[in-house]
mmCIF file of C-alpha atoms and ligand atoms in Angstrom:
data_model
loop_
_atom_site.group_PDB
_atom_site.id
_atom_site.type_symbol
_atom_site.label_atom_id
_atom_site.label_comp_id
_atom_site.label_asym_id
_atom_site.label_seq_id
_atom_site.Cartn_x
_atom_site.Cartn_y
_atom_site.Cartn_z
ATOM 1 C CA MET A 5 205.896 -104.731 -104.039
ATOM 2 C CA GLN A 6 202.244 -104.781 -104.976
ATOM 3 C CA ARG A 7 202.549 -108.158 -106.712
ATOM 4 C CA LEU A 8 204.354 -109.590 -103.731
ATOM 5 C CA GLY A 9 201.618 -108.310 -101.444
ATOM 6 C CA LYS A 10 199.013 -110.158 -103.463
ATOM 7 C CA LEU A 11 200.982 -113.386 -103.212
ATOM 8 C CA ILE A 12 201.342 -113.147 -99.468
ATOM 9 C CA TYR A 13 197.825 -112.056 -98.571
ATOM 10 C CA PRO A 14 194.971 -113.924 -100.230
ATOM 11 C CA ALA A 15 191.891 -111.799 -100.914
ATOM 12 C CA GLN A 16 188.638 -112.066 -99.048
ATOM 13 C CA CYS A 17 185.274 -112.774 -100.684
ATOM 14 C CA LEU A 18 183.178 -109.599 -100.942
ATOM 15 C CA THR A 19 180.302 -111.054 -98.951
ATOM 16 C CA CYS A 20 181.731 -113.702 -96.601
ATOM 17 C CA ASP A 21 184.976 -114.578 -94.785
ATOM 18 C CA GLU A 22 186.148 -117.044 -97.423
ATOM 19 C CA MET A 23 189.598 -116.447 -98.873
ATOM 20 C CA ILE A 24 189.775 -116.411 -102.654
ATOM 21 C CA GLU A 25 192.443 -116.097 -105.318
ATOM 22 C CA VAL A 26 191.181 -112.978 -107.049
ATOM 23 C CA THR A 27 190.801 -109.627 -105.355
ATOM 24 C CA ARG A 28 187.394 -107.952 -105.174
ATOM 25 C CA GLY A 29 185.481 -111.041 -106.179
ATOM 26 C CA LEU A 30 183.042 -113.565 -104.760
ATOM 27 C CA CYS A 31 183.835 -117.065 -103.516
ATOM 28 C CA PRO A 32 182.198 -119.911 -105.491
ATOM 29 C CA THR A 33 179.454 -120.340 -102.860
ATOM 30 C CA CYS A 34 178.494 -116.651 -102.797
ATOM 31 C CA TRP A 35 178.785 -116.470 -106.575
ATOM 32 C CA SER A 36 176.324 -119.326 -107.054
ATOM 33 C CA ASP A 37 173.953 -117.720 -104.521
ATOM 34 C CA THR A 38 173.954 -114.433 -106.460
ATOM 35 C CA PRO A 39 171.228 -114.413 -109.134
ATOM 36 C CA PHE A 40 173.123 -112.764 -111.980
ATOM 37 C CA ILE A 41 170.932 -112.111 -115.004
ATOM 38 C CA VAL A 42 172.596 -113.733 -117.971
ATOM 39 C CA ASP A 43 170.134 -114.682 -120.685
ATOM 40 C CA HIS A 44 167.248 -112.899 -122.356
ATOM 41 C CA PRO A 45 166.580 -109.849 -120.216
ATOM 42 C CA CYS A 46 163.505 -107.737 -120.899
ATOM 43 C CA GLU A 47 164.765 -105.080 -123.303
ATOM 44 C CA ALA A 48 163.242 -102.269 -121.217
ATOM 45 C CA CYS A 49 163.645 -103.236 -117.558
ATOM 46 C CA GLY A 50 166.324 -105.934 -117.551
ATOM 47 C CA ARG A 51 164.414 -108.618 -115.647
ATOM 48 C CA PRO A 52 164.957 -112.122 -117.018
ATOM 49 C CA LEU A 53 162.228 -113.338 -119.345
ATOM 50 C CA ILE A 54 160.784 -116.761 -118.736
ATOM 51 C CA GLY A 55 160.541 -119.342 -121.499
ATOM 52 C CA GLU A 56 161.484 -118.801 -125.100
ATOM 53 C CA ALA A 57 162.550 -115.229 -125.557
ATOM 54 C CA GLN A 58 164.078 -113.359 -128.446
ATOM 55 C CA GLU A 59 166.437 -110.447 -128.254
ATOM 56 C CA GLY A 60 164.439 -107.256 -127.868
ATOM 57 C CA ASP A 61 161.441 -108.905 -126.196
ATOM 58 C CA LEU A 62 159.615 -107.120 -123.391
ATOM 59 C CA CYS A 63 158.194 -108.479 -120.137
ATOM 60 C CA ASP A 64 154.423 -108.289 -119.581
ATOM 61 C CA ASP A 65 154.773 -105.201 -117.366
ATOM 62 C CA CYS A 66 156.754 -103.236 -119.925
ATOM 63 C CA ARG A 67 154.417 -104.304 -122.715
ATOM 64 C CA ALA A 68 151.357 -103.198 -120.735
ATOM 65 C CA HIS A 69 152.976 -99.953 -119.520
ATOM 66 C CA PRO A 70 155.644 -98.807 -121.984
ATOM 67 C CA ARG A 71 158.624 -97.163 -120.294
ATOM 68 C CA VAL A 72 159.583 -93.571 -121.063
ATOM 69 C CA TRP A 73 163.172 -94.744 -121.504
ATOM 70 C CA ASP A 74 164.271 -97.029 -124.348
ATOM 71 C CA ARG A 75 166.377 -99.867 -123.051
ATOM 72 C CA GLY A 76 167.336 -101.189 -119.610
ATOM 73 C CA ARG A 77 169.712 -103.685 -118.096
ATOM 74 C CA ALA A 78 170.241 -105.098 -114.593
ATOM 75 C CA VAL A 79 173.173 -107.047 -113.214
ATOM 76 C CA MET A 80 171.188 -109.309 -110.911
ATOM 77 C CA LEU A 81 167.828 -110.035 -109.392
ATOM 78 C CA TYR A 82 167.273 -108.528 -105.960
ATOM 79 C CA SER A 83 167.285 -111.810 -104.031
ATOM 80 C CA GLY A 84 169.692 -114.252 -102.401
ATOM 81 C CA ASN A 85 173.197 -112.889 -102.059
ATOM 82 C CA ALA A 86 172.326 -109.921 -104.322
ATOM 83 C CA ARG A 87 170.235 -108.509 -101.480
ATOM 84 C CA SER A 88 173.162 -108.794 -99.129
ATOM 85 C CA ILE A 89 175.468 -107.044 -101.615
ATOM 86 C CA VAL A 90 173.025 -104.165 -102.114
ATOM 87 C CA LEU A 91 172.298 -103.735 -98.399
ATOM 88 C CA ARG A 92 175.971 -103.758 -97.422
ATOM 89 C CA PHE A 93 176.664 -101.263 -100.169
ATOM 90 C CA LYS A 94 173.741 -99.049 -99.221
ATOM 91 C CA HIS A 95 173.765 -99.097 -95.443
ATOM 92 C CA GLY A 96 177.008 -100.729 -94.417
ATOM 93 C CA ASP A 97 179.463 -98.099 -95.573
ATOM 94 C CA ARG A 98 180.947 -100.722 -97.882
ATOM 95 C CA THR A 99 181.832 -98.228 -100.590
ATOM 96 C CA ASP A 100 184.569 -100.636 -101.707
ATOM 97 C CA LEU A 101 181.791 -102.765 -103.259
ATOM 98 C CA ALA A 102 181.368 -100.054 -105.913
ATOM 99 C CA TYR A 103 184.542 -101.292 -107.579
ATOM 100 C CA SER A 104 183.314 -104.794 -108.437
ATOM 101 C CA ALA A 105 179.660 -103.848 -108.731
ATOM 102 C CA GLY A 106 180.705 -101.092 -111.140
ATOM 103 C CA VAL A 107 182.525 -103.604 -113.333
ATOM 104 C CA TRP A 108 179.492 -105.913 -113.368
ATOM 105 C CA LEU A 109 177.221 -102.990 -114.175
ATOM 106 C CA ALA A 110 179.506 -101.735 -116.943
ATOM 107 C CA ASN A 111 179.363 -105.212 -118.505
ATOM 108 C CA ALA A 112 175.577 -105.467 -118.199
ATOM 109 C CA ALA A 113 175.170 -101.987 -119.707
ATOM 110 C CA ALA A 114 177.625 -102.627 -122.555
ATOM 111 C CA PRO A 115 174.889 -103.264 -125.183
ATOM 112 C CA LEU A 116 173.374 -99.844 -124.394
ATOM 113 C CA ILE A 117 176.546 -97.813 -124.749
ATOM 114 C CA VAL A 118 176.886 -95.401 -127.675
ATOM 115 C CA PRO A 119 179.591 -92.790 -128.304
ATOM 116 C CA GLU A 120 179.137 -89.473 -126.467
ATOM 117 C CA MET A 121 176.587 -90.943 -124.125
ATOM 118 C CA VAL A 122 176.153 -89.004 -120.876
ATOM 119 C CA ILE A 123 176.174 -91.022 -117.641
ATOM 120 C CA ALA A 124 174.257 -89.757 -114.624
ATOM 121 C CA PRO A 125 173.146 -91.268 -111.301
ATOM 122 C CA VAL A 126 169.648 -91.185 -109.904
ATOM 123 C CA PRO A 127 169.921 -88.626 -107.101
ATOM 124 C CA LEU A 128 169.389 -89.672 -103.538
ATOM 125 C CA HIS A 129 166.306 -88.305 -101.845
ATOM 126 C CA TRP A 130 167.566 -85.298 -99.930
ATOM 127 C CA PHE A 131 166.251 -86.637 -96.630
ATOM 128 C CA ARG A 132 168.243 -89.822 -97.166
ATOM 129 C CA LEU A 133 171.413 -87.993 -98.110
ATOM 130 C CA LEU A 134 171.236 -86.319 -94.711
ATOM 131 C CA ARG A 135 171.594 -89.693 -93.033
ATOM 132 C CA ARG A 136 174.044 -91.295 -95.456
ATOM 133 C CA ARG A 137 177.320 -89.834 -96.455
ATOM 134 C CA TYR A 138 177.320 -91.037 -100.034
ATOM 135 C CA ASN A 139 174.991 -91.752 -102.945
ATOM 136 C CA GLN A 140 175.604 -95.374 -103.934
ATOM 137 C CA ALA A 141 174.154 -94.762 -107.420
ATOM 138 C CA ALA A 142 176.765 -92.046 -107.993
ATOM 139 C CA LEU A 143 179.613 -94.382 -107.028
ATOM 140 C CA LEU A 144 178.345 -96.931 -109.548
ATOM 141 C CA ALA A 145 177.785 -94.331 -112.264
ATOM 142 C CA ALA A 146 181.310 -92.977 -111.856
ATOM 143 C CA ARG A 147 182.742 -96.482 -112.351
ATOM 144 C CA VAL A 148 180.597 -97.203 -115.417
ATOM 145 C CA ALA A 149 181.574 -93.870 -116.990
ATOM 146 C CA LYS A 150 185.244 -94.509 -116.321
ATOM 147 C CA ILE A 151 185.183 -98.038 -117.743
ATOM 148 C CA HIS A 152 183.367 -96.962 -120.918
ATOM 149 C CA LYS A 153 185.265 -93.637 -121.127
ATOM 150 C CA LEU A 154 182.091 -91.575 -121.199
ATOM 151 C CA THR A 155 181.128 -88.218 -119.752
ATOM 152 C CA TYR A 156 179.996 -88.477 -116.155
ATOM 153 C CA VAL A 157 177.698 -85.764 -114.848
ATOM 154 C CA PRO A 158 177.111 -86.512 -111.151
ATOM 155 C CA GLY A 159 174.859 -83.531 -110.499
ATOM 156 C CA LEU A 160 172.754 -83.772 -113.640
ATOM 157 C CA LEU A 161 169.586 -84.624 -111.759
ATOM 158 C CA LYS A 162 169.571 -82.711 -108.533
ATOM 159 C CA ARG A 163 166.786 -82.752 -106.069
ATOM 160 C CA PRO A 164 166.589 -79.298 -104.574
ATOM 161 C CA SER A 165 166.331 -79.127 -100.800
ATOM 162 C CA ALA A 166 162.798 -78.989 -99.585
ATOM 163 C CA THR A 167 161.444 -75.481 -99.914
ATOM 164 C CA ARG A 168 158.691 -76.167 -97.462
ATOM 165 C CA THR A 169 158.398 -78.456 -94.554
ATOM 166 C CA LEU A 170 157.032 -81.934 -95.090
ATOM 167 C CA ASP A 171 155.649 -82.048 -91.559
ATOM 168 C CA GLY A 172 152.002 -82.949 -91.434
ATOM 169 C CA MET A 173 151.959 -84.504 -94.890
ATOM 170 C CA THR A 174 150.973 -88.077 -95.503
ATOM 171 C CA ALA A 175 153.612 -90.445 -96.881
ATOM 172 C CA GLU A 176 151.935 -90.174 -100.277
ATOM 173 C CA GLN A 177 152.001 -86.351 -100.236
ATOM 174 C CA ARG A 178 155.648 -86.375 -99.227
ATOM 175 C CA ARG A 179 156.509 -88.690 -102.089
ATOM 176 C CA GLU A 180 154.707 -86.459 -104.569
ATOM 177 C CA THR A 181 156.333 -83.322 -103.245
ATOM 178 C CA VAL A 182 159.791 -84.789 -103.525
ATOM 179 C CA ALA A 183 159.134 -86.667 -106.750
ATOM 180 C CA GLY A 184 157.903 -83.621 -108.598
ATOM 181 C CA SER A 185 161.100 -81.757 -107.879
ATOM 182 C CA ILE A 186 163.428 -83.540 -110.316
ATOM 183 C CA ARG A 187 164.251 -81.016 -113.009
ATOM 184 C CA LEU A 188 167.262 -80.064 -115.055
ATOM 185 C CA THR A 189 168.308 -76.464 -114.800
ATOM 186 C CA GLU A 190 169.117 -74.726 -118.089
ATOM 187 C CA LYS A 191 172.804 -75.014 -117.401
ATOM 188 C CA ARG A 192 172.539 -78.760 -116.888
ATOM 189 C CA ALA A 193 170.105 -79.253 -119.786
ATOM 190 C CA VAL A 194 172.830 -78.133 -122.205
ATOM 191 C CA LYS A 195 174.850 -81.212 -121.230
ATOM 192 C CA VAL A 196 172.176 -83.638 -122.468
ATOM 193 C CA GLN A 197 170.676 -81.819 -125.452
ATOM 194 C CA GLY A 198 170.879 -84.037 -128.525
ATOM 195 C CA LYS A 199 172.640 -86.776 -126.574
ATOM 196 C CA ARG A 200 171.676 -90.155 -125.212
ATOM 197 C CA VAL A 201 171.687 -90.446 -121.432
ATOM 198 C CA LEU A 202 172.391 -93.579 -119.397
ATOM 199 C CA LEU A 203 170.800 -93.349 -115.950
ATOM 200 C CA ILE A 204 172.321 -95.457 -113.195
ATOM 201 C CA ASP A 205 170.693 -96.629 -109.977
ATOM 202 C CA ASP A 206 171.383 -99.370 -107.459
ATOM 203 C CA VAL A 207 167.915 -100.943 -107.335
ATOM 204 C CA MET A 208 164.877 -100.765 -109.625
ATOM 205 C CA THR A 209 161.580 -101.713 -108.029
ATOM 206 C CA THR A 210 158.686 -100.280 -110.025
ATOM 207 C CA GLY A 211 160.917 -97.895 -111.921
ATOM 208 C CA ALA A 212 158.957 -94.832 -110.737
ATOM 209 C CA THR A 213 162.039 -92.800 -109.820
ATOM 210 C CA LEU A 214 163.818 -93.754 -113.029
ATOM 211 C CA THR A 215 160.707 -92.678 -114.930
ATOM 212 C CA GLN A 216 160.838 -89.205 -113.361
ATOM 213 C CA CYS A 217 164.547 -88.883 -114.040
ATOM 214 C CA ALA A 218 164.227 -90.111 -117.634
ATOM 215 C CA GLN A 219 161.324 -87.750 -118.263
ATOM 216 C CA ALA A 220 163.313 -84.823 -116.873
ATOM 217 C CA CYS A 221 166.171 -85.642 -119.299
ATOM 218 C CA LEU A 222 163.787 -85.928 -122.251
ATOM 219 C CA ASP A 223 162.060 -82.659 -121.292
ATOM 220 C CA ALA A 224 165.496 -81.049 -121.258
ATOM 221 C CA GLY A 225 166.150 -82.170 -124.829
ATOM 222 C CA ALA A 226 167.994 -85.486 -124.477
ATOM 223 C CA GLN A 227 167.810 -87.579 -127.631
ATOM 224 C CA GLY A 228 166.937 -90.677 -125.629
ATOM 225 C CA VAL A 229 167.448 -92.355 -122.280
ATOM 226 C CA ASP A 230 168.557 -95.864 -121.278
ATOM 227 C CA VAL A 231 168.830 -97.208 -117.732
ATOM 228 C CA ALA A 232 171.136 -99.642 -115.951
ATOM 229 C CA VAL A 233 170.749 -100.869 -112.391
ATOM 230 C CA LEU A 234 172.656 -103.176 -110.102
ATOM 231 C CA ALA A 235 169.603 -105.129 -108.947
ATOM 232 C CA ARG A 236 166.118 -105.571 -110.312
ATOM 233 C CA VAL A 237 163.266 -106.423 -107.955
ATOM 234 C CA ASP A 238 161.165 -109.073 -109.651
ATOM 235 C CA ARG A 239 157.740 -109.263 -108.084
ATOM 236 C CA GLU A 240 157.026 -112.616 -109.704
ATOM 237 C CA GLY A 241 160.298 -114.019 -108.419
HETATM 238 ZN ZN1 ZN B 328 181.761 -115.790 -100.133
HETATM 239 ZN ZN1 ZN B 329 160.346 -105.271 -118.527
#
């Protein structure tokens, strides 16, 4: 019945109305407008390197400010159709996008995968979780863990609810208050001790949040941390 259904109803492109032959894919136009990162990513942050690059090379940013994590990969640059994919996924209740995006992310992260790796999402800021019903990073992380058959720990990095009101604070103070709260409890630390952790997020801009999360894992005794994101914001791009 399922095969028959596929024959009768063509699938729709993930980001436009175009009908396509494969389910959960992009039409050729949307595909070519999505800046997938294919060659020579920076080993630490996943952005594409310009010019002649060797495997393991770092971008200028990562060379100037070494990351606390080891290696990083990104599926695409945050521009063109990639922006539309991320925004629909984030704000449009298009949780179905996690299926395809998760496959892309699992492929991009493949070089980082080691046995017994622990997969965890970057937690949503608590004040955002109030407005949204899901954490898009967690949906992606669950897919990546399933595809690579690794342990998925959705609540590894929890942000505790605010213990004091943020009213009257400047934006900067709010950020610091919330940022400083990423810790692993003893019970959760046991899950990462002596293991490598792969942190998953939807978008990496400066990498500040990933830095806090990676540091929290290392402080808890993780052997090392790698990161994989759906989209990388490239300031030069
Ligand atoms: Zn399309
Ligand atoms: Zn880099």
